[in-house]
Short mmCIF file of C-alpha atoms in Angstrom, two decimals:
data_model
loop_
_atom_site.label_atom_id
_atom_site.label_comp_id
_atom_site.label_asym_id
_atom_site.label_seq_id
_atom_site.Cartn_x
_atom_site.Cartn_y
_atom_site.Cartn_z
CA UNK A 1222 127.53 30.95 88.51
CA UNK A 1223 126.51 27.74 86.70
CA UNK A 1224 123.67 27.87 84.24
CA UNK A 1225 120.56 25.86 84.99
CA UNK A 1226 118.60 26.06 81.79
CA UNK A 1227 117.16 23.77 79.13
CA UNK A 1228 116.93 25.01 75.50
CA UNK A 1229 117.41 28.61 76.73
CA UNK A 1230 114.67 28.36 79.35
CA UNK A 1231 115.64 28.78 83.03
CA UNK A 1232 114.53 25.67 84.85
CA UNK A 1233 113.80 27.66 88.04
CA UNK A 1234 111.56 29.91 86.02
CA UNK A 1235 109.72 26.90 84.50
CA UNK A 1236 109.19 25.47 87.98
CA UNK A 1237 107.83 28.83 89.15
CA UNK A 1238 105.38 28.86 86.24
CA UNK A 1239 104.29 25.33 87.24
CA UNK A 1240 103.74 26.50 90.86
CA UNK A 1241 101.68 29.49 89.69
CA UNK A 1242 99.69 27.15 87.41
CA UNK A 1243 98.84 24.90 90.37
CA UNK A 1244 97.46 27.79 92.38
CA UNK A 1245 95.49 29.10 89.41
CA UNK A 1246 94.25 25.59 88.62
CA UNK A 1247 92.38 25.70 91.97
CA UNK A 1248 90.95 29.12 91.24
CA UNK A 1249 89.29 27.56 88.21
CA UNK A 1250 86.63 26.38 90.67
CA UNK A 1251 84.57 29.29 89.37
CA UNK A 1252 84.21 27.50 86.02
CA UNK A 1253 82.54 24.56 87.79
CA UNK A 1254 79.62 26.69 88.90
CA UNK A 1255 77.51 25.92 85.88
CA UNK A 1256 77.89 22.21 86.56
CA UNK A 1257 77.44 22.60 90.31
CA UNK A 1258 74.34 24.80 90.14
CA UNK A 1259 71.68 22.07 89.70
CA UNK A 1260 73.08 20.16 92.70
CA UNK A 1261 73.55 23.26 94.90
CA UNK A 1262 70.18 24.77 94.06
CA UNK A 1263 68.39 21.46 94.58
CA UNK A 1264 70.12 20.96 97.93
CA UNK A 1265 69.15 24.52 99.13
CA UNK A 1266 65.48 23.93 98.09
CA UNK A 1267 65.25 20.58 99.85
CA UNK A 1268 67.67 20.62 102.81
CA UNK A 1269 68.58 24.16 103.87
CA UNK A 1270 66.88 25.56 106.94
CA UNK A 1271 65.80 28.92 105.47
CA UNK A 1272 65.87 28.72 101.59
CA UNK A 1273 63.26 26.18 100.47
CA UNK A 1274 61.94 28.44 97.72
CA UNK A 1275 65.23 29.33 96.04
CA UNK A 1276 65.41 29.13 92.19
CA UNK A 1277 68.18 29.01 89.61
CA UNK A 1278 67.71 32.72 88.97
CA UNK A 1279 68.32 33.30 92.68
CA UNK A 1280 71.39 31.11 93.09
CA UNK A 1281 73.14 32.99 90.27
CA UNK A 1282 73.72 35.54 93.01
CA UNK A 1283 76.28 33.15 94.55
CA UNK A 1284 78.57 33.44 91.55
CA UNK A 1285 77.65 37.15 91.36
CA UNK A 1286 78.67 37.66 94.92
CA UNK A 1287 82.00 36.04 94.09
CA UNK A 1288 82.51 38.34 91.12
CA UNK A 1289 81.50 41.44 93.06
CA UNK A 1290 83.80 40.73 95.97
CA UNK A 1291 86.72 39.67 93.75
CA UNK A 1292 86.39 42.84 91.77
CA UNK A 1293 86.14 45.02 94.91
CA UNK A 1294 88.93 43.39 96.91
CA UNK A 1295 91.46 42.82 94.11
CA UNK A 1296 92.91 46.35 93.80
CA UNK A 1297 92.89 46.64 97.63
CA UNK A 1298 94.42 43.28 98.58
CA UNK A 1299 96.95 43.42 95.78
CA UNK A 1300 98.54 46.40 97.50
CA UNK A 1301 99.77 44.01 100.13
CA UNK A 1302 102.37 42.87 97.56
CA UNK A 1303 104.15 46.23 98.08
CA UNK A 1304 104.81 45.34 101.72
CA UNK A 1305 104.62 41.45 101.93
CA UNK A 1306 106.59 38.90 99.92
CA UNK A 1307 104.64 37.73 96.87
CA UNK A 1308 104.71 34.10 97.91
CA UNK A 1309 103.13 34.89 101.29
CA UNK A 1310 100.43 36.86 99.58
CA UNK A 1311 99.66 33.95 97.24
CA UNK A 1312 99.72 31.41 100.08
CA UNK A 1313 97.31 33.55 102.21
CA UNK A 1314 95.05 33.93 99.22
CA UNK A 1315 95.15 30.17 98.45
CA UNK A 1316 94.31 29.16 101.95
CA UNK A 1317 91.54 31.75 102.17
CA UNK A 1318 89.67 30.57 99.03
CA UNK A 1319 90.19 26.93 100.08
CA UNK A 1320 88.61 27.73 103.44
CA UNK A 1321 85.68 29.42 101.71
CA UNK A 1322 84.93 26.25 99.72
CA UNK A 1323 85.37 23.93 102.73
CA UNK A 1324 83.08 25.80 105.15
CA UNK A 1325 80.28 25.72 102.62
CA UNK A 1326 79.83 22.25 104.08
CA UNK A 1327 78.16 24.06 106.98
CA UNK A 1328 76.67 27.14 105.21
CA UNK A 1329 74.75 25.30 102.54
CA UNK A 1330 72.71 23.51 105.16
CA UNK A 1331 71.65 26.72 106.75
CA UNK A 1332 70.59 29.22 104.13
CA UNK A 1333 71.12 30.74 100.71
CA UNK A 1334 72.70 33.90 102.25
CA UNK A 1335 75.32 31.99 104.28
CA UNK A 1336 76.18 30.05 101.13
CA UNK A 1337 76.83 33.35 99.34
CA UNK A 1338 79.16 34.42 102.17
CA UNK A 1339 81.26 31.22 102.11
CA UNK A 1340 81.09 29.99 98.46
CA UNK A 1341 80.96 33.50 97.06
CA UNK A 1342 82.56 36.16 99.30
CA UNK A 1343 85.26 34.24 101.22
CA UNK A 1344 86.30 32.34 98.17
CA UNK A 1345 86.51 35.56 96.17
CA UNK A 1346 88.65 37.35 98.71
CA UNK A 1347 91.30 34.64 98.47
CA UNK A 1348 91.12 34.56 94.66
CA UNK A 1349 91.45 38.36 94.42
CA UNK A 1350 94.85 38.15 96.08
CA UNK A 1351 96.21 34.92 94.68
CA UNK A 1352 95.29 35.30 91.01
CA UNK A 1353 96.98 38.52 89.78
CA UNK A 1354 100.01 38.11 91.99
CA UNK A 1355 100.55 34.61 90.58
CA UNK A 1356 100.42 35.97 87.07
CA UNK A 1357 102.93 38.67 87.91
CA UNK A 1358 105.23 36.19 89.58
CA UNK A 1359 105.32 34.04 86.38
CA UNK A 1360 105.82 36.84 83.84
CA UNK A 1361 108.73 38.26 85.77
CA UNK A 1362 110.71 35.21 84.57
CA UNK A 1363 109.67 35.60 80.92
CA UNK A 1364 108.93 39.32 80.22
CA UNK A 1365 109.53 38.70 76.53
CA UNK A 1366 106.72 36.08 76.34
CA UNK A 1367 104.02 37.56 78.50
CA UNK A 1368 101.15 36.38 76.21
CA UNK A 1369 102.37 32.84 76.06
CA UNK A 1370 103.00 32.57 79.82
CA UNK A 1371 99.70 34.08 80.78
CA UNK A 1372 98.03 31.87 78.20
CA UNK A 1373 99.60 28.78 79.74
CA UNK A 1374 98.51 29.76 83.27
CA UNK A 1375 95.09 30.75 82.24
CA UNK A 1376 94.77 27.50 80.38
CA UNK A 1377 95.11 25.86 83.81
CA UNK A 1378 92.62 28.28 85.18
CA UNK A 1379 89.97 27.45 82.65
CA UNK A 1380 90.99 23.87 81.95
CA UNK A 1381 90.91 22.82 85.61
CA UNK A 1382 87.14 22.53 85.34
CA UNK A 1383 87.67 19.46 83.00
CA UNK A 1384 88.91 17.41 85.99
CA UNK A 1385 86.90 19.26 88.68
CA UNK A 1386 83.55 18.84 86.91
CA UNK A 1387 84.12 15.08 86.66
CA UNK A 1388 85.08 14.93 90.31
CA UNK A 1389 81.98 16.85 91.34
CA UNK A 1390 79.50 14.88 89.18
CA UNK A 1391 80.99 11.42 89.92
CA UNK A 1392 81.08 12.22 93.67
CA UNK A 1393 77.58 13.74 93.92
CA UNK A 1394 75.74 11.76 91.27
CA UNK A 1395 77.44 8.38 90.75
CA UNK A 1396 74.21 6.79 89.60
CA UNK A 1397 73.61 9.36 86.82
CA UNK A 1398 70.24 10.34 88.18
CA UNK A 1399 68.23 12.97 86.27
CA UNK A 1400 66.27 15.84 87.86
CA UNK A 1401 62.88 14.52 88.92
CA UNK A 1402 61.06 17.77 89.76
CA UNK A 1403 59.85 20.27 87.11
CA UNK A 1404 58.74 23.70 88.31
CA UNK A 1405 58.07 26.38 85.62
CA UNK A 1406 60.47 24.62 83.20
CA UNK A 1407 63.19 24.55 85.89
CA UNK A 1408 64.40 21.03 86.75
CA UNK A 1409 65.62 20.04 90.26
CA UNK A 1410 66.87 16.94 92.02
CA UNK A 1411 65.07 15.63 95.00
CA UNK A 1412 66.74 12.20 95.38
CA UNK A 1413 68.08 11.67 98.88
CA UNK A 1414 71.06 9.62 97.73
CA UNK A 1415 72.26 12.56 95.63
CA UNK A 1416 71.45 15.38 98.03
CA UNK A 1417 73.23 13.64 100.92
CA UNK A 1418 76.58 13.98 99.09
CA UNK A 1419 76.41 17.65 98.25
CA UNK A 1420 77.90 19.12 101.50
CA UNK A 1421 80.70 16.52 101.57
CA UNK A 1422 81.73 17.56 98.06
CA UNK A 1423 82.69 21.01 99.40
CA UNK A 1424 85.01 19.44 101.97
CA UNK A 1425 86.60 17.31 99.33
CA UNK A 1426 87.22 20.30 97.03
CA UNK A 1427 88.44 22.54 99.89
CA UNK A 1428 91.04 19.94 100.88
CA UNK A 1429 92.24 19.49 97.35
CA UNK A 1430 92.66 23.19 96.82
CA UNK A 1431 94.50 23.81 100.09
CA UNK A 1432 97.03 21.03 99.30
CA UNK A 1433 97.60 22.14 95.70
CA UNK A 1434 97.96 25.86 96.70
CA UNK A 1435 100.55 24.92 99.32
CA UNK A 1436 102.62 22.84 96.86
CA UNK A 1437 102.35 25.57 94.21
CA UNK A 1438 103.69 28.26 96.50
CA UNK A 1439 106.61 25.97 97.56
CA UNK A 1440 107.59 25.65 93.88
CA UNK A 1441 107.64 29.39 93.31
CA UNK A 1442 110.69 31.64 93.41
CA UNK A 1443 111.33 35.26 92.41
CA UNK A 1444 114.16 35.66 89.92
CA UNK A 1445 116.53 36.70 92.72
CA UNK A 1446 119.88 36.40 90.99
CA UNK A 1447 121.52 37.97 87.97
CA UNK A 1448 120.56 36.01 84.88
CA UNK A 1449 122.98 35.46 82.04
CA UNK A 1450 121.95 36.42 78.49
CA UNK A 1451 120.01 33.66 76.85
CA UNK A 1452 118.68 32.10 80.12
CA UNK A 1453 115.11 33.16 79.22
CA UNK A 1454 113.57 34.87 76.32
CA UNK A 1455 113.24 38.58 77.07
CA UNK A 1456 115.79 38.70 79.93
CA UNK A 1457 118.54 40.45 77.93
CA UNK A 1458 120.67 42.31 80.41
CA UNK A 1459 120.66 42.53 84.20
CA UNK A 1460 117.81 41.76 86.54
CA UNK A 1461 117.99 44.26 89.32
CA UNK A 1462 116.85 43.66 92.86
CA UNK A 1463 114.00 45.78 94.07
CA UNK A 1464 112.93 45.90 97.78
CA UNK A 1465 113.32 43.38 100.56
CA UNK A 1466 111.05 40.81 98.88
CA UNK A 1467 113.54 39.98 96.17
CA UNK A 1468 111.27 41.14 93.32
CA UNK A 1469 113.36 41.49 90.20
CA UNK A 1470 112.54 43.41 87.04
CA UNK A 1471 114.11 43.37 83.57
CA UNK A 1472 116.09 46.58 83.14
CA UNK A 1473 116.06 46.46 79.39
CA UNK A 1474 112.24 46.41 78.91
CA UNK A 1475 110.49 47.88 75.99
CA UNK A 1476 110.11 51.67 76.59
CA UNK A 1477 106.36 51.36 77.11
CA UNK A 1478 106.85 49.00 79.99
CA UNK A 1479 109.69 50.74 81.76
CA UNK A 1480 109.01 51.59 85.39
CA UNK A 1481 109.58 55.29 84.54
CA UNK A 1482 106.68 55.15 82.10
CA UNK A 1483 104.34 53.11 84.20
CA UNK A 1484 101.15 54.84 85.31
CA UNK A 1485 100.34 54.82 88.97
CA UNK A 1486 96.78 53.77 89.95
CA UNK A 1487 95.73 57.39 90.31
CA UNK A 1488 97.16 58.29 86.93
CA UNK A 1489 95.50 55.26 85.38
CA UNK A 1490 92.09 56.43 86.68
CA UNK A 1491 92.56 59.73 84.86
CA UNK A 1492 92.88 58.21 81.39
CA UNK A 1493 90.06 57.71 78.90
CA UNK A 1494 91.54 54.39 77.79
CA UNK A 1495 91.06 52.90 81.26
CA UNK A 1496 87.24 53.55 80.99
CA UNK A 1497 87.08 52.11 77.47
CA UNK A 1498 88.74 48.90 78.56
CA UNK A 1499 86.54 48.85 81.70
CA UNK A 1500 83.39 49.07 79.59
CA UNK A 1501 84.60 46.33 77.17
CA UNK A 1502 85.15 44.03 80.13
CA UNK A 1503 81.84 45.04 81.70
CA UNK A 1504 79.69 44.34 78.64
CA UNK A 1505 81.42 41.08 77.73
CA UNK A 1506 81.29 40.05 81.44
CA UNK A 1507 77.51 40.35 81.52
CA UNK A 1508 77.31 37.83 78.69
CA UNK A 1509 79.81 35.49 80.31
CA UNK A 1510 78.02 35.66 83.62
CA UNK A 1511 74.62 34.73 82.04
CA UNK A 1512 76.13 31.95 79.92
CA UNK A 1513 78.00 30.20 82.73
CA UNK A 1514 75.07 30.53 85.13
CA UNK A 1515 72.50 29.01 82.85
CA UNK A 1516 74.01 26.76 80.14
CA UNK A 1517 73.55 23.53 82.10
CA UNK A 1518 70.02 24.28 83.44
CA UNK A 1519 69.12 25.23 79.83
CA UNK A 1520 70.56 21.96 78.59
CA UNK A 1521 68.56 20.03 81.10
CA UNK A 1522 65.34 21.24 79.40
CA UNK A 1523 65.97 18.95 76.43
CA UNK A 1524 68.80 16.60 77.55
CA UNK A 1525 68.07 14.07 80.33
CA UNK A 1526 71.59 12.61 80.67
CA UNK A 1527 73.41 14.28 83.61
CA UNK A 1528 76.66 12.51 82.81
CA UNK A 1529 76.60 13.88 79.30
CA UNK A 1530 75.95 17.46 80.56
CA UNK A 1531 78.82 17.07 82.97
CA UNK A 1532 81.01 15.83 80.11
CA UNK A 1533 80.02 18.91 78.09
CA UNK A 1534 81.06 21.11 80.97
CA UNK A 1535 84.44 19.31 81.20
CA UNK A 1536 85.17 19.52 77.52
CA UNK A 1537 84.08 23.21 77.58
CA UNK A 1538 86.88 23.60 80.15
CA UNK A 1539 89.39 22.06 77.83
CA UNK A 1540 88.18 24.35 75.07
CA UNK A 1541 88.63 27.22 77.51
CA UNK A 1542 92.18 26.12 78.23
CA UNK A 1543 93.02 25.81 74.52
CA UNK A 1544 91.40 29.15 73.85
CA UNK A 1545 93.49 30.86 76.53
CA UNK A 1546 96.66 29.40 74.97
CA UNK A 1547 95.49 30.39 71.46
CA UNK A 1548 94.46 33.98 72.28
CA UNK A 1549 97.64 34.54 74.35
CA UNK A 1550 99.75 33.33 71.50
CA UNK A 1551 97.94 35.44 68.99
CA UNK A 1552 98.41 38.52 71.12
CA UNK A 1553 102.21 37.92 71.19
CA UNK A 1554 102.14 37.56 67.41
CA UNK A 1555 99.59 40.22 66.30
CA UNK A 1556 98.97 42.50 69.35
CA UNK A 1557 95.83 42.53 71.41
CA UNK A 1558 93.70 44.77 69.14
CA UNK A 1559 92.67 42.39 66.28
CA UNK A 1560 92.58 39.47 68.74
CA UNK A 1561 90.12 41.27 71.01
CA UNK A 1562 87.76 42.09 68.12
CA UNK A 1563 87.92 38.55 66.85
CA UNK A 1564 87.12 36.79 70.13
CA UNK A 1565 84.22 39.22 70.90
CA UNK A 1566 82.75 38.58 67.44
CA UNK A 1567 83.04 34.76 67.73
CA UNK A 1568 81.45 34.72 71.20
CA UNK A 1569 78.62 36.92 70.15
CA UNK A 1570 77.74 34.71 67.17
CA UNK A 1571 77.74 31.47 69.18
CA UNK A 1572 75.68 33.03 71.97
CA UNK A 1573 73.06 34.33 69.50
CA UNK A 1574 72.67 30.85 68.08
CA UNK A 1575 72.91 28.78 71.24
CA UNK A 1576 69.09 28.50 71.35
CA UNK A 1577 69.19 26.54 68.07
CA UNK A 1578 70.99 23.66 69.89
CA UNK A 1579 67.70 22.30 71.28
CA UNK A 1580 66.78 21.46 67.69
CA UNK A 1581 70.26 20.19 66.77
CA UNK A 1582 70.46 17.80 69.72
CA UNK A 1583 73.30 16.70 71.90
CA UNK A 1584 76.02 17.03 69.27
CA UNK A 1585 75.19 20.64 68.43
CA UNK A 1586 74.82 21.58 72.11
CA UNK A 1587 78.23 20.04 72.80
CA UNK A 1588 79.92 21.93 69.97
CA UNK A 1589 78.30 25.29 70.76
CA UNK A 1590 79.10 25.17 74.51
CA UNK A 1591 82.73 24.28 73.72
CA UNK A 1592 83.02 27.03 71.12
CA UNK A 1593 81.72 29.55 73.65
CA UNK A 1594 84.22 28.29 76.16
CA UNK A 1595 86.97 28.66 73.63
CA UNK A 1596 86.05 32.18 72.57
CA UNK A 1597 84.58 34.27 75.34
CA UNK A 1598 87.03 33.39 78.07
CA UNK A 1599 89.91 34.65 75.95
CA UNK A 1600 89.25 38.00 77.61
CA UNK A 1601 90.94 36.69 80.71
CA UNK A 1602 94.13 36.06 78.82
CA UNK A 1603 94.00 39.35 76.97
CA UNK A 1604 93.01 41.62 79.84
CA UNK A 1605 96.26 41.33 81.78
CA UNK A 1606 98.23 42.03 78.64
CA UNK A 1607 96.17 45.10 77.84
CA UNK A 1608 96.76 46.38 81.39
CA UNK A 1609 100.51 46.00 80.95
CA UNK A 1610 100.46 47.50 77.44
CA UNK A 1611 98.33 50.46 78.43
CA UNK A 1612 99.52 51.28 81.93
CA UNK A 1613 102.99 49.62 82.33
CA UNK A 1614 104.36 46.85 84.52
CA UNK A 1615 105.36 48.51 87.83
CA UNK A 1616 101.83 48.88 89.19
CA UNK A 1617 100.35 46.02 87.13
CA UNK A 1618 98.65 44.14 89.99
CA UNK A 1619 96.77 47.18 91.28
CA UNK A 1620 95.96 48.59 87.81
CA UNK A 1621 94.65 45.17 86.69
CA UNK A 1622 92.63 45.10 89.82
CA UNK A 1623 91.07 48.48 88.91
CA UNK A 1624 90.08 47.19 85.48
CA UNK A 1625 88.64 44.16 87.20
CA UNK A 1626 86.28 46.37 89.27
CA UNK A 1627 84.08 46.12 86.11
CA UNK A 1628 83.06 42.79 87.67
CA UNK A 1629 81.11 44.67 90.33
CA UNK A 1630 78.95 46.27 87.67
CA UNK A 1631 78.54 43.28 85.35
CA UNK A 1632 77.86 40.98 88.24
CA UNK A 1633 75.04 43.13 89.52
CA UNK A 1634 73.65 43.73 86.03
CA UNK A 1635 73.89 40.06 84.97
CA UNK A 1636 72.30 38.74 88.11
CA UNK A 1637 69.49 41.37 88.02
CA UNK A 1638 68.71 40.64 84.35
CA UNK A 1639 68.69 36.94 85.03
CA UNK A 1640 66.53 37.04 88.19
CA UNK A 1641 64.07 39.64 86.95
CA UNK A 1642 63.83 38.67 83.26
CA UNK A 1643 64.39 34.94 82.94
CA UNK A 1644 60.80 33.95 83.61
CA UNK A 1645 59.46 36.70 81.35
CA UNK A 1646 61.92 36.34 78.46
CA UNK A 1647 62.35 32.56 78.70
CA UNK A 1648 65.57 30.76 77.75
CA UNK A 1649 65.52 32.08 74.17
CA UNK A 1650 65.05 35.71 75.15
CA UNK A 1651 67.69 35.53 77.89
CA UNK A 1652 70.46 34.23 75.58
CA UNK A 1653 69.48 36.62 72.75
CA UNK A 1654 69.63 39.52 75.20
CA UNK A 1655 73.05 38.29 76.38
CA UNK A 1656 74.27 38.23 72.74
CA UNK A 1657 72.89 41.69 72.21
CA UNK A 1658 74.81 43.07 75.20
CA UNK A 1659 78.06 41.65 73.67
CA UNK A 1660 77.49 43.94 70.68
CA UNK A 1661 78.42 46.82 73.06
CA UNK A 1662 81.80 45.29 73.81
CA UNK A 1663 82.33 44.73 70.05
CA UNK A 1664 81.78 48.44 69.28
CA UNK A 1665 83.99 49.51 72.10
CA UNK A 1666 86.74 47.10 70.97
CA UNK A 1667 86.67 48.89 67.58
CA UNK A 1668 87.60 52.12 69.38
CA UNK A 1669 90.63 50.36 70.88
CA UNK A 1670 91.45 48.87 67.49
CA UNK A 1671 91.60 52.17 65.60
CA UNK A 1672 92.91 54.37 68.44
CA UNK A 1673 96.71 54.28 68.87
CA UNK A 1674 97.16 54.54 72.63
CA UNK A 1675 100.69 54.00 73.92
CA UNK A 1676 102.70 54.58 77.10
CA UNK A 1677 104.38 57.71 75.76
CA UNK A 1678 104.01 59.95 78.81
CA UNK A 1679 102.63 59.65 82.29
CA UNK A 1680 100.91 62.97 81.94
CA UNK A 1681 99.01 61.99 78.76
CA UNK A 1682 95.33 62.78 79.30
CA UNK A 1683 94.30 59.73 77.26
#
C-alpha cells in the first residue's frame, strides 16, 4: 500500500500524537491550581454557603483529593482498555474530567466539600483513565523513541498552564486587583467584581476541555495496518494485530520489552524494584504537592502585582514543558538512572533556596519558580519510561497506575503537613521541610542508579 510518511515519520502517527497531546493539554489543568488557589479560596470564604472559615492550608485538600482519587482509580480504570477500544476510554475520561470542572460552577457556591468532589474527585477519575492510555496510544507508533514522544506529550501537559493561567487570571481579575484582606499573613480577595467571575471561569474551562478532548480523540488512530520498514523509528518489522480493538505492537522489540517478558500487575507487586520506585515517587511527590499548593500564596506575601504572579505561573508552565522535553530526550540518550538523580538534585537545591527569593525580589522569584517547574516535574516524563523499562510494555497502563498509587500516600502526607504545620513552621519552615523530604527520593534514586535491574525473567524476585 502507498506510503504516507514525511522524513521517515508516519503522518498518521504524527496526527495521533497531536490528538494525544490535545487531550493531555486539558489534563494540565492541575498545574493551574497554584494560580487558581487565591481566587478559589477567597470565593469559598466570602460566597460559599458552608465554608466561610476556609484557609489556604485547607483548600490544598482539593488538589490532594484529586491526587488521591487519580492514584486510586488509575490502575482500576485502566483495566477497561483490555475490553474497550482505547479511543473510547480516552473520550470517556476526557468528558468526565471536563464535567468535573464545569459542575464546580455549582459546587463552589455551596461548600468546600462539594468543591473537592467536583474539582478534585470527578476531575481525577477522568484524568486517571485518559492520561496513561493517551501515552500508550502515542508510543505504540514510535516504540523506538518512547522518551521523546512522552516528553512531547508531557510538555503539552505541563506547558498548557502557560495559556490556561492567563485565561484564568484575565477572566477573573481583568483589573489586576491585589488581595485586600490579610489574616495571619494569608492574603485573600474580597472585591465583588473579582469574586463574581470565579464560578463562570469553571464553566469556561469545562467547555474548552470538552471540545479539545473530543477533537483529540477524533485525530487518534491505532497503528492498525502493517507498516513498512522506515515508516517510523523503531517499527522495524511487522506490527501484529492484537484483539478486537486494533491494538498493534512491535514484534521486534528489545528483549526487555517483549510481551513474553512483561510482568503482570501481580508479578510487579512482588518485586523489590516496584517499591523502590514507588517510594521515590512518594517522597518527591510530597515536595511537588507542597510547592504547587503554596508558591503563589507565598509570593503574595512580598509581591503585590497579581498579573506578575500569574505571569510567573505561566512561564513556570513553559519551563515545565521544556523540562519534560529535556528529561525525556536525556533518558533516550543516557537512560533514566543518571537523569533521575540529576533532576531530584536540582529540584531539592531550588526548593531549599526558594525562601531567599523574598530578599532577591521579583526577578529571583521568577527564576526560582521557573527552575523548579523545569526540574521537579521531569519525574512525570521519566516515570512512564521507568515503568516500561522495569516491568515491560504489555501491562504498562495498569503497572504505571500501580506506581501512581504513591499519589495516595504523598497527597495525604503533603496535605497533612501543610494544614497542620504551616502556621507553626511559617513559609520558611514549610519549604525547608519540603526540600528535606526530597533528600529521601535522592537517596532512593541512588539505589536505582547502582542496582542493575532488568527484565530478565518474570520469576525474578527483584
